PDB file of C-alpha atoms in Angstrom:
ATOM      1  CA  MET Z1141     -10.633  24.892  10.517  1.00 94.00           C
ATOM      2  CA  ASN Z1142      -7.042  24.930   9.277  1.00 97.00           C
ATOM      3  CA  THR Z1143      -5.296  25.346   5.943  1.00 98.00           C
ATOM      4  CA  ILE Z1144      -1.970  23.557   5.487  1.00 99.00           C
ATOM      5  CA  TYR Z1145       0.883  23.899   3.026  1.00 99.00           C
ATOM      6  CA  ILE Z1146       2.888  20.748   2.199  1.00 99.00           C
ATOM      7  CA  GLU Z1147       6.372  21.132   0.731  1.00 99.00           C
ATOM      8  CA  ALA Z1148       7.219  17.784  -0.872  1.00 99.00           C
ATOM      9  CA  PHE Z1149      10.709  18.650  -2.152  1.00 98.00           C
ATOM     10  CA  SER Z1150      12.011  15.285  -0.910  1.00 98.00           C
ATOM     11  CA  GLY Z1151       8.951  13.176  -1.620  1.00 98.00           C
ATOM     12  CA  LEU Z1152       6.283  11.807   0.686  1.00 98.00           C
ATOM     13  CA  SER Z1153       5.777   8.688   2.758  1.00 96.00           C
ATOM     14  CA  GLY Z1154       3.289   7.785   5.442  1.00 96.00           C
ATOM     15  CA  ASP Z1155       5.782   8.073   8.283  1.00 96.00           C
ATOM     16  CA  MET Z1156       7.067  11.440   7.045  1.00 98.00           C
ATOM     17  CA  LEU Z1157       3.529  12.835   6.934  1.00 99.00           C
ATOM     18  CA  LEU Z1158       2.640  11.249  10.285  1.00 98.00           C
ATOM     19  CA  SER Z1159       5.732  12.752  11.926  1.00 98.00           C
ATOM     20  CA  ALA Z1160       5.088  16.229  10.534  1.00 99.00           C
ATOM     21  CA  LEU Z1161       1.376  16.258  11.380  1.00 99.00           C
ATOM     22  CA  THR Z1162       2.033  14.928  14.900  1.00 98.00           C
ATOM     23  CA  SER Z1163       4.555  17.715  15.447  1.00 98.00           C
ATOM     24  CA  LEU Z1164       2.186  20.291  13.987  1.00 98.00           C
ATOM     25  CA  ALA Z1165      -0.555  19.236  16.424  1.00 98.00           C
ATOM     26  CA  ASP Z1166       1.819  18.379  19.307  1.00 97.00           C
ATOM     27  CA  TYR Z1167      -0.224  15.186  19.588  1.00 97.00           C
ATOM     28  CA  TYR Z1168       2.508  12.726  20.570  1.00 98.00           C
ATOM     29  CA  ASP Z1169       0.764  11.279  23.632  1.00 97.00           C
ATOM     30  CA  GLU Z1170      -2.317  10.330  21.615  1.00 97.00           C
ATOM     31  CA  ILE Z1171      -0.378   8.861  18.683  1.00 98.00           C
ATOM     32  CA  VAL Z1172       1.665   6.689  21.066  1.00 98.00           C
ATOM     33  CA  LYS Z1173      -1.647   5.239  22.324  1.00 98.00           C
ATOM     34  CA  LEU Z1174      -2.909   4.459  18.809  1.00 98.00           C
ATOM     35  CA  PRO Z1175      -1.904   0.748  18.632  1.00 97.00           C
ATOM     36  CA  GLY Z1176      -4.005   0.089  21.725  1.00 97.00           C
ATOM     37  CA  ARG Z1177      -6.945   2.056  20.350  1.00 98.00           C
ATOM     38  CA  LEU Z1178      -6.851  -0.143  17.230  1.00 97.00           C
ATOM     39  CA  HIS Z1179      -6.278  -3.384  19.182  1.00 96.00           C
ATOM     40  CA  LEU Z1180      -3.020  -3.929  17.283  1.00 94.00           C
ATOM     41  CA  GLN Z1181      -0.968  -5.958  19.724  1.00 91.00           C
ATOM     42  CA  ASP Z1182       1.845  -6.375  17.202  1.00 88.00           C
ATOM     43  CA  GLY Z1183       2.512  -2.644  16.889  1.00 92.00           C
ATOM     44  CA  LYS Z1184       4.217  -0.012  19.011  1.00 95.00           C
ATOM     45  CA  VAL Z1185       4.872   3.705  18.490  1.00 97.00           C
ATOM     46  CA  GLU Z1186       8.195   5.219  19.525  1.00 97.00           C
ATOM     47  CA  ILE Z1187       9.410   8.801  19.162  1.00 97.00           C
ATOM     48  CA  ASP Z1188      12.957   9.301  17.876  1.00 95.00           C
ATOM     49  CA  THR Z1189      14.920  12.443  17.095  1.00 96.00           C
ATOM     50  CA  LEU Z1190      16.642  12.603  13.703  1.00 97.00           C
ATOM     51  CA  ASN Z1191      19.020  15.189  12.257  1.00 97.00           C
ATOM     52  CA  LYS Z1192      18.547  15.817   8.553  1.00 98.00           C
ATOM     53  CA  ASN Z1193      21.168  18.224   7.201  1.00 97.00           C
ATOM     54  CA  GLY Z1194      21.018  20.244  10.402  1.00 96.00           C
ATOM     55  CA  ILE Z1195      17.222  20.100  10.702  1.00 97.00           C
ATOM     56  CA  VAL Z1196      16.558  18.315  13.987  1.00 97.00           C
ATOM     57  CA  CYS Z1197      13.068  16.847  13.999  1.00 96.00           C
ATOM     58  CA  ARG Z1198      11.086  14.198  15.809  1.00 97.00           C
ATOM     59  CA  HIS Z1199      10.264  10.993  13.984  1.00 97.00           C
ATOM     60  CA  VAL Z1200       7.187   8.931  14.822  1.00 97.00           C
ATOM     61  CA  ARG Z1201       8.517   5.414  14.381  1.00 95.00           C
ATOM     62  CA  ILE Z1202       6.201   2.439  14.082  1.00 94.00           C
ATOM     63  CA  VAL Z1203       7.695  -0.771  15.455  1.00 92.00           C
ATOM     64  CA  ASP Z1204       6.311  -4.015  14.033  1.00 90.00           C
ATOM     65  CA  LEU Z1205       6.809  -6.296  17.029  1.00 88.00           C
ATOM     66  CA  ASN Z1206       6.550  -9.449  14.897  1.00 82.00           C
ATOM     67  CA  THR Z1207       9.336  -8.257  12.626  1.00 74.00           C
ATOM     68  CA  ALA Z1208      11.399  -7.046  15.580  1.00 63.00           C
ATOM     69  CA  ALA Z1209      11.095 -10.451  17.262  1.00 55.00           C
ATOM     70  CA  SER Z1210      11.984 -12.199  14.017  1.00 49.00           C
ATOM     71  CA  SER Z1211      15.010  -9.944  13.571  1.00 47.00           C
ATOM     72  CA  SER Z1212      16.185 -10.613  17.129  1.00 44.00           C
ATOM     73  CA  THR Z1213      15.897 -14.357  16.575  1.00 40.00           C
ATOM     74  CA  SER Z1214      17.809 -14.111  13.299  1.00 43.00           C
ATOM     75  CA  GLU Z1215      20.539 -12.055  14.929  1.00 45.00           C
ATOM     76  CA  GLY Z1216      20.792 -14.518  17.805  1.00 46.00           C
ATOM     77  CA  MET Z1217      21.135 -17.453  15.430  1.00 42.00           C
ATOM     78  CA  ALA Z1218      23.717 -15.556  13.412  1.00 43.00           C
ATOM     79  CA  LYS Z1219      25.805 -14.939  16.526  1.00 44.00           C
ATOM     80  CA  ASP Z1220      25.536 -18.591  17.587  1.00 43.00           C
ATOM     81  CA  HIS Z1221      26.856 -19.662  14.185  1.00 41.00           C
ATOM     82  CA  HIS Z1222      29.479 -16.886  14.011  1.00 40.00           C
ATOM     83  CA  SER Z1223      27.793 -15.641  10.858  1.00 36.00           C
ATOM     84  CA  HIS Z1224      28.880 -12.376   9.231  1.00 38.00           C
ATOM     85  CA  ASP Z1225      25.548 -11.929   7.406  1.00 36.00           C
ATOM     86  CA  GLN Z1226      24.220  -9.363   9.871  1.00 34.00           C
ATOM     87  CA  HIS Z1227      21.863  -7.842   7.292  1.00 32.00           C
ATOM     88  CA  HIS Z1228      19.708 -10.923   6.772  1.00 33.00           C
ATOM     89  CA  HIS Z1229      16.615  -9.327   8.289  1.00 32.00           C
ATOM     90  CA  ASP Z1230      16.785  -6.326   5.975  1.00 32.00           C
ATOM     91  CA  HIS Z1231      16.477  -8.147   2.675  1.00 32.00           C
ATOM     92  CA  HIS Z1232      12.725  -8.662   2.693  1.00 35.00           C
ATOM     93  CA  HIS Z1233      11.576  -5.058   2.824  1.00 38.00           C
ATOM     94  CA  HIS Z1234      12.323  -3.766  -0.666  1.00 39.00           C
ATOM     95  CA  HIS Z1235       8.741  -3.165  -1.691  1.00 39.00           C
ATOM     96  CA  HIS Z1236       7.122   0.068  -2.846  1.00 39.00           C
ATOM     97  CA  GLY Z1237       8.563   2.977  -0.888  1.00 37.00           C
ATOM     98  CA  ALA Z1238      11.781   1.380   0.227  1.00 38.00           C
ATOM     99  CA  SER Z1239      13.564   4.710   0.144  1.00 41.00           C
ATOM    100  CA  HIS Z1240      11.621   5.820   3.198  1.00 48.00           C
ATOM    101  CA  ASP Z1241      11.594   2.440   4.986  1.00 42.00           C
ATOM    102  CA  HIS Z1242       7.847   2.616   4.945  1.00 39.00           C
ATOM    103  CA  GLY Z1243       5.025   0.126   4.786  1.00 37.00           C
ATOM    104  CA  HIS Z1244       6.923  -3.056   4.099  1.00 36.00           C
ATOM    105  CA  HIS Z1245       6.786  -5.254   7.195  1.00 36.00           C
ATOM    106  CA  HIS Z1246       4.163  -7.921   7.079  1.00 37.00           C
ATOM    107  CA  GLY Z1247       4.006  -8.777  10.794  1.00 42.00           C
ATOM    108  CA  GLY Z1248       0.311  -9.661  10.811  1.00 48.00           C
ATOM    109  CA  GLY Z1249       0.402 -11.378   7.406  1.00 55.00           C
ATOM    110  CA  HIS Z1250      -1.070 -10.144   4.149  1.00 69.00           C
ATOM    111  CA  ARG Z1251      -4.451  -8.565   4.836  1.00 78.00           C
ATOM    112  CA  HIS Z1252      -7.339  -8.026   2.463  1.00 82.00           C
ATOM    113  CA  LEU Z1253      -9.155  -4.690   2.339  1.00 87.00           C
ATOM    114  CA  LYS Z1254     -12.051  -6.036   4.420  1.00 89.00           C
ATOM    115  CA  ASP Z1255      -9.601  -7.036   7.189  1.00 90.00           C
ATOM    116  CA  ILE Z1256      -8.122  -3.544   7.310  1.00 92.00           C
ATOM    117  CA  LEU Z1257     -11.539  -1.857   7.276  1.00 94.00           C
ATOM    118  CA  LYS Z1258     -12.625  -4.091  10.169  1.00 95.00           C
ATOM    119  CA  ILE Z1259      -9.590  -3.017  12.218  1.00 96.00           C
ATOM    120  CA  ILE Z1260     -10.486   0.623  11.562  1.00 97.00           C
ATOM    121  CA  ASP Z1261     -14.201   0.181  12.323  1.00 98.00           C
ATOM    122  CA  GLN Z1262     -13.468  -1.553  15.639  1.00 97.00           C
ATOM    123  CA  GLY Z1263     -10.938   1.074  16.709  1.00 97.00           C
ATOM    124  CA  HIS Z1264     -11.498   3.625  19.459  1.00 98.00           C
ATOM    125  CA  ILE Z1265     -11.090   6.730  17.297  1.00 98.00           C
ATOM    126  CA  SER Z1266     -13.565   9.334  16.066  1.00 98.00           C
ATOM    127  CA  ALA Z1267     -16.108   8.425  13.396  1.00 98.00           C
ATOM    128  CA  ASN Z1268     -14.646  11.076  11.109  1.00 98.00           C
ATOM    129  CA  ALA Z1269     -11.106   9.722  11.519  1.00 99.00           C
ATOM    130  CA  LYS Z1270     -12.413   6.257  10.620  1.00 99.00           C
ATOM    131  CA  GLU Z1271     -13.997   7.571   7.415  1.00 99.00           C
ATOM    132  CA  ILE Z1272     -10.797   9.405   6.461  1.00 99.00           C
ATOM    133  CA  ALA Z1273      -8.649   6.303   7.048  1.00 98.00           C
ATOM    134  CA  LYS Z1274     -11.006   4.085   5.045  1.00 98.00           C
ATOM    135  CA  ALA Z1275     -11.073   6.589   2.179  1.00 98.00           C
ATOM    136  CA  ILE Z1276      -7.255   6.591   2.038  1.00 97.00           C
ATOM    137  CA  PHE Z1277      -7.138   2.795   1.946  1.00 95.00           C
ATOM    138  CA  MET Z1278      -9.741   2.814  -0.822  1.00 94.00           C
ATOM    139  CA  ILE Z1279      -7.495   5.093  -2.902  1.00 96.00           C
ATOM    140  CA  ILE Z1280      -4.661   2.578  -2.553  1.00 93.00           C
ATOM    141  CA  GLY Z1281      -6.967  -0.386  -3.143  1.00 91.00           C
ATOM    142  CA  GLN Z1282      -8.406   1.024  -6.339  1.00 92.00           C
ATOM    143  CA  SER Z1283      -4.935   1.627  -7.761  1.00 90.00           C
ATOM    144  CA  GLU Z1284      -3.676  -1.823  -6.755  1.00 86.00           C
ATOM    145  CA  SER Z1285      -6.813  -3.362  -8.262  1.00 84.00           C
ATOM    146  CA  LYS Z1286      -6.216  -1.552 -11.548  1.00 88.00           C
ATOM    147  CA  ILE Z1287      -2.506  -2.419 -11.726  1.00 84.00           C
ATOM    148  CA  HIS Z1288      -2.981  -6.111 -10.879  1.00 80.00           C
ATOM    149  CA  ASN Z1289      -6.273  -6.445 -12.812  1.00 83.00           C
ATOM    150  CA  MET Z1290      -7.991  -8.006  -9.807  1.00 81.00           C
ATOM    151  CA  ASP Z1291     -11.224  -7.382  -7.945  1.00 78.00           C
ATOM    152  CA  LEU Z1292     -10.756  -4.973  -5.060  1.00 75.00           C
ATOM    153  CA  GLU Z1293     -11.924  -7.595  -2.554  1.00 75.00           C
ATOM    154  CA  LYS Z1294      -9.265 -10.073  -3.712  1.00 71.00           C
ATOM    155  CA  ILE Z1295      -6.279  -7.755  -3.519  1.00 71.00           C
ATOM    156  CA  HIS Z1296      -3.677  -8.749  -0.922  1.00 65.00           C
ATOM    157  CA  PHE Z1297      -2.436  -5.496   0.586  1.00 60.00           C
ATOM    158  CA  HIS Z1298       1.091  -6.824   0.919  1.00 54.00           C
ATOM    159  CA  GLU Z1299       2.743  -3.402   0.643  1.00 55.00           C
ATOM    160  CA  VAL Z1300       0.384  -1.575   2.998  1.00 56.00           C
ATOM    161  CA  SER Z1301      -1.199  -4.248   5.202  1.00 56.00           C
ATOM    162  CA  GLY Z1302       1.563  -4.318   7.803  1.00 82.00           C
ATOM    163  CA  VAL Z1303       1.035  -2.746  11.190  1.00 90.00           C
ATOM    164  CA  ASP Z1304       3.359   0.131  10.264  1.00 89.00           C
ATOM    165  CA  SER Z1305       1.300   1.206   7.257  1.00 90.00           C
ATOM    166  CA  ILE Z1306      -1.997   0.807   9.096  1.00 94.00           C
ATOM    167  CA  LEU Z1307      -0.756   3.007  11.930  1.00 96.00           C
ATOM    168  CA  ASP Z1308       0.726   5.551   9.509  1.00 96.00           C
ATOM    169  CA  ILE Z1309      -2.571   5.912   7.649  1.00 97.00           C
ATOM    170  CA  VAL Z1310      -4.886   5.813  10.654  1.00 98.00           C
ATOM    171  CA  GLY Z1311      -2.544   8.131  12.555  1.00 98.00           C
ATOM    172  CA  CYS Z1312      -2.654  10.665   9.720  1.00 99.00           C
ATOM    173  CA  ALA Z1313      -6.448  10.318   9.598  1.00 99.00           C
ATOM    174  CA  VAL Z1314      -6.679  11.030  13.333  1.00 99.00           C
ATOM    175  CA  LEU Z1315      -4.493  14.119  12.886  1.00 99.00           C
ATOM    176  CA  ILE Z1316      -6.353  15.417   9.821  1.00 99.00           C
ATOM    177  CA  ASP Z1317      -9.516  15.187  11.921  1.00 99.00           C
ATOM    178  CA  HIS Z1318      -7.919  16.682  15.046  1.00 98.00           C
ATOM    179  CA  LEU Z1319      -6.358  19.600  13.159  1.00 98.00           C
ATOM    180  CA  LYS Z1320      -9.626  20.172  11.270  1.00 98.00           C
ATOM    181  CA  ILE Z1321      -7.779  20.443   7.961  1.00 98.00           C
ATOM    182  CA  ASP Z1322     -10.215  21.701   5.355  1.00 97.00           C
ATOM    183  CA  LYS Z1323      -7.849  23.052   2.703  1.00 98.00           C
ATOM    184  CA  THR Z1324      -4.424  21.951   1.491  1.00 98.00           C
ATOM    185  CA  TYR Z1325      -1.829  23.547  -0.746  1.00 98.00           C
ATOM    186  CA  CYS Z1326       1.168  21.580  -1.973  1.00 98.00           C
ATOM    187  CA  THR Z1327       4.302  22.025  -4.038  1.00 98.00           C
ATOM    188  CA  PRO Z1328       4.922  19.716  -6.996  1.00 98.00           C
ATOM    189  CA  VAL Z1329       6.058  16.368  -5.588  1.00 99.00           C
ATOM    190  CA  CYS Z1330       9.596  15.030  -6.024  1.00 98.00           C
ATOM    191  CA  THR Z1331       9.282  11.335  -6.924  1.00 98.00           C
ATOM    192  CA  GLY Z1332      12.893  10.292  -7.475  1.00 97.00           C
ATOM    193  CA  TYR Z1333      13.743   8.144 -10.472  1.00 97.00           C
ATOM    194  CA  GLY Z1334      15.390   4.873 -11.465  1.00 96.00           C
ATOM    195  CA  SER Z1335      14.107   1.456 -10.476  1.00 93.00           C
ATOM    196  CA  VAL Z1336      13.168  -0.385  -7.305  1.00 87.00           C
ATOM    197  CA  ASN Z1337      13.379  -4.076  -6.458  1.00 86.00           C
ATOM    198  CA  THR Z1338       9.969  -5.367  -5.312  1.00 79.00           C
ATOM    199  CA  GLN Z1339       8.425  -8.766  -4.725  1.00 77.00           C
ATOM    200  CA  HIS Z1340       7.026  -8.416  -8.261  1.00 76.00           C
ATOM    201  CA  GLY Z1341      10.535  -7.898  -9.649  1.00 85.00           C
ATOM    202  CA  LEU Z1342      12.314  -4.767 -10.816  1.00 91.00           C
ATOM    203  CA  LEU Z1343       9.896  -1.876 -11.325  1.00 92.00           C
ATOM    204  CA  PRO Z1344      10.301   1.757 -12.412  1.00 95.00           C
ATOM    205  CA  VAL Z1345      10.189   4.680  -9.989  1.00 96.00           C
ATOM    206  CA  PRO Z1346       7.600   5.751  -9.107  1.00 96.00           C
ATOM    207  CA  ALA Z1347       6.222   2.228  -8.737  1.00 92.00           C
ATOM    208  CA  PRO Z1348       3.046   1.521 -10.769  1.00 93.00           C
ATOM    209  CA  ALA Z1349       0.516   1.874  -7.938  1.00 92.00           C
ATOM    210  CA  THR Z1350       2.194   5.068  -6.747  1.00 95.00           C
ATOM    211  CA  ALA Z1351       2.251   6.487 -10.273  1.00 97.00           C
ATOM    212  CA  ASP Z1352      -1.448   5.714 -10.653  1.00 97.00           C
ATOM    213  CA  ILE Z1353      -2.320   7.472  -7.391  1.00 97.00           C
ATOM    214  CA  LEU Z1354      -0.221  10.479  -8.413  1.00 98.00           C
ATOM    215  CA  MET Z1355      -2.098  11.005 -11.676  1.00 97.00           C
ATOM    216  CA  GLY Z1356      -3.291  14.611 -11.837  1.00 97.00           C
ATOM    217  CA  ILE Z1357      -0.704  15.742  -9.270  1.00 98.00           C
ATOM    218  CA  PRO Z1358       2.301  17.787 -10.510  1.00 98.00           C
ATOM    219  CA  THR Z1359       5.529  15.810 -10.034  1.00 98.00           C
ATOM    220  CA  TYR Z1360       9.192  15.939 -11.022  1.00 98.00           C
ATOM    221  CA  PRO Z1361      11.993  13.338 -10.714  1.00 98.00           C
ATOM    222  CA  GLY Z1362      14.597  15.403  -8.864  1.00 96.00           C
ATOM    223  CA  ASP Z1363      18.363  15.011  -9.126  1.00 95.00           C
ATOM    224  CA  GLU Z1364      18.977  11.781  -7.183  1.00 94.00           C
ATOM    225  CA  LYS Z1365      18.105   8.186  -7.974  1.00 94.00           C
ATOM    226  CA  GLY Z1366      15.824   6.408  -5.568  1.00 93.00           C
ATOM    227  CA  GLU Z1367      12.181   6.069  -4.647  1.00 94.00           C
ATOM    228  CA  ARG Z1368      10.894   9.074  -2.727  1.00 97.00           C
ATOM    229  CA  VAL Z1369       7.115   8.585  -2.801  1.00 97.00           C
ATOM    230  CA  THR Z1370       5.306   5.570  -1.351  1.00 94.00           C
ATOM    231  CA  PRO Z1371       1.733   4.498  -2.138  1.00 94.00           C
ATOM    232  CA  THR Z1372       0.771   5.507   1.393  1.00 95.00           C
ATOM    233  CA  GLY Z1373       2.251   8.988   1.098  1.00 98.00           C
ATOM    234  CA  ALA Z1374       0.664   9.494  -2.318  1.00 98.00           C
ATOM    235  CA  ALA Z1375      -2.753   8.293  -1.114  1.00 98.00           C
ATOM    236  CA  ILE Z1376      -2.793  10.583   1.927  1.00 99.00           C
ATOM    237  CA  LEU Z1377      -1.937  13.536  -0.304  1.00 99.00           C
ATOM    238  CA  LYS Z1378      -4.582  12.505  -2.844  1.00 99.00           C
ATOM    239  CA  TYR Z1379      -7.214  12.363  -0.096  1.00 99.00           C
ATOM    240  CA  LEU Z1380      -6.414  15.952   0.893  1.00 99.00           C
ATOM    241  CA  GLN Z1381      -7.213  17.137  -2.668  1.00 98.00           C
ATOM    242  CA  PRO Z1382      -4.459  19.757  -2.669  1.00 98.00           C
ATOM    243  CA  GLU Z1383      -4.233  22.876  -4.775  1.00 98.00           C
ATOM    244  CA  PHE Z1384      -0.884  23.637  -6.399  1.00 97.00           C
ATOM    245  CA  THR Z1385      -1.110  27.388  -6.980  1.00 96.00           C
ATOM    246  CA  LEU Z1386      -0.174  29.091  -3.734  1.00 96.00           C
ATOM    247  CA  PRO Z1387      -1.649  32.524  -2.962  1.00 95.00           C
ATOM    248  CA  GLU Z1388       0.058  35.052  -0.721  1.00 96.00           C
ATOM    249  CA  ILE Z1389       0.153  33.494   2.731  1.00 96.00           C
ATOM    250  CA  VAL Z1390       1.063  34.144   6.348  1.00 97.00           C
ATOM    251  CA  THR Z1391       2.709  31.151   8.040  1.00 98.00           C
ATOM    252  CA  GLU Z1392       1.565  30.435  11.593  1.00 98.00           C
ATOM    253  CA  LYS Z1393       3.356  27.186  12.446  1.00 98.00           C
ATOM    254  CA  ILE Z1394       5.928  24.909  10.778  1.00 99.00           C
ATOM    255  CA  ALA Z1395       6.715  21.231  11.336  1.00 99.00           C
ATOM    256  CA  TYR Z1396       9.060  18.721   9.718  1.00 99.00           C
ATOM    257  CA  GLY Z1397       8.673  15.004   9.100  1.00 98.00           C
ATOM    258  CA  PRO Z1398      11.925  13.116   8.428  1.00 98.00           C
ATOM    259  CA  GLY Z1399      12.476  10.122   6.195  1.00 95.00           C
ATOM    260  CA  LYS Z1400      14.987   7.518   7.316  1.00 89.00           C
ATOM    261  CA  LYS Z1401      17.031   7.464   4.108  1.00 91.00           C
ATOM    262  CA  ASP Z1402      19.714  10.094   3.590  1.00 92.00           C
ATOM    263  CA  PHE Z1403      19.969  12.089   0.376  1.00 93.00           C
ATOM    264  CA  VAL Z1404      22.233  15.015  -0.509  1.00 95.00           C
ATOM    265  CA  GLY Z1405      19.355  17.350   0.325  1.00 94.00           C
ATOM    266  CA  ALA Z1406      17.448  17.243   3.601  1.00 97.00           C
ATOM    267  CA  ASN Z1407      15.107  14.241   3.447  1.00 97.00           C
ATOM    268  CA  VAL Z1408      12.128  15.833   5.158  1.00 98.00           C
ATOM    269  CA  VAL Z1409       8.639  16.998   4.342  1.00 99.00           C
ATOM    270  CA  ARG Z1410       7.717  20.448   5.654  1.00 99.00           C
ATOM    271  CA  ILE Z1411       4.109  21.166   6.586  1.00 99.00           C
ATOM    272  CA  SER Z1412       2.887  24.570   7.706  1.00 99.00           C
ATOM    273  CA  ILE Z1413      -0.371  25.899   9.059  1.00 98.00           C
ATOM    274  CA  ILE Z1414      -1.088  29.002   7.004  1.00 98.00           C
ATOM    275  CA  LYS Z1415      -3.572  31.784   6.513  1.00 97.00           C
ATOM    276  CA  GLU Z1416      -4.279  33.215   3.105  1.00 94.00           C
ATOM    277  CA  ARG Z1417      -3.358  36.887   2.993  1.00 90.00           C
ATOM    278  CA  LYS Z1418      -6.335  38.989   2.090  1.00 83.00           C
ATOM    279  CA  LYS Z1419      -5.428  41.877  -0.150  1.00 74.00           C
ATOM    280  CA  LYS Z1420      -7.026  45.172   0.729  1.00 69.00           C
ATOM    281  CA  ALA Z1421      -9.303  46.554  -1.919  1.00 61.00           C
ATOM    282  CA  GLN Z1422      -7.770  49.536  -3.672  1.00 62.00           C
ATOM    283  CA  PRO Z1423      -9.984  52.624  -3.909  1.00 65.00           C
ATOM    284  CA  LEU Z1424     -11.096  53.458  -7.404  1.00 63.00           C
ATOM    285  CA  THR Z1425      -9.610  56.613  -8.868  1.00 61.00           C
ATOM    286  CA  LEU Z1426     -11.590  58.493 -11.454  1.00 58.00           C
TER     287      LEU Z1426
END
């Protein structure tokens, strides 16, 4: 069993957590195979290296092949017509969590909760990893249901139904199971502040579903505008039921998970495997 310490000084997203946990476990080969294990033909996992303020770390990047194909077609058409609007394919992704480029591509269409649970149940992963992944999706579903005042079964998971979000969540579930994480400590979470443009219109940061998931978790806005926590990142943290008062610890291993957006500070999450330091009992003096 392992205890981890999450330092969320630059927020949390699914891909940041997935990257850090994959590094912590050195489980890259298995995570690359995950789309096949889930029968997701429209997804691919690639490993990039990013430099965040001098911190060089590996990024587990989920490629939505439907979106990639669509982008290539758009770019080809733009070139044929000598268009200067090279950013056309970027304008659709400003949903919850846009600051970390997470969870916003709809390659397989909007899925309902039952569709996502079926993908998980039919996947070739451990039974425990399946239960973890389904529990995380339920956390998101319950918040979306509350915010939109809709039955859970009727919610379209437009923000987190894309292949990237499914692989982020299931990948983290596989790693939580593999690392045998049974206790989590965390710093207060930096959320960012301001507003974000979503398909529902302009919303405050953190977005409503994210704010609902974060209830009970210590947060602070930080010094820079922008959205730093996604529903996926918040839900994974919520599942881990972290404690926020850190005892004396000994750190055994450290890993970083980068976000794609650049801030003044290093846009990474740091996760460590730790041991709690046992204080020796002091002899009584009479």
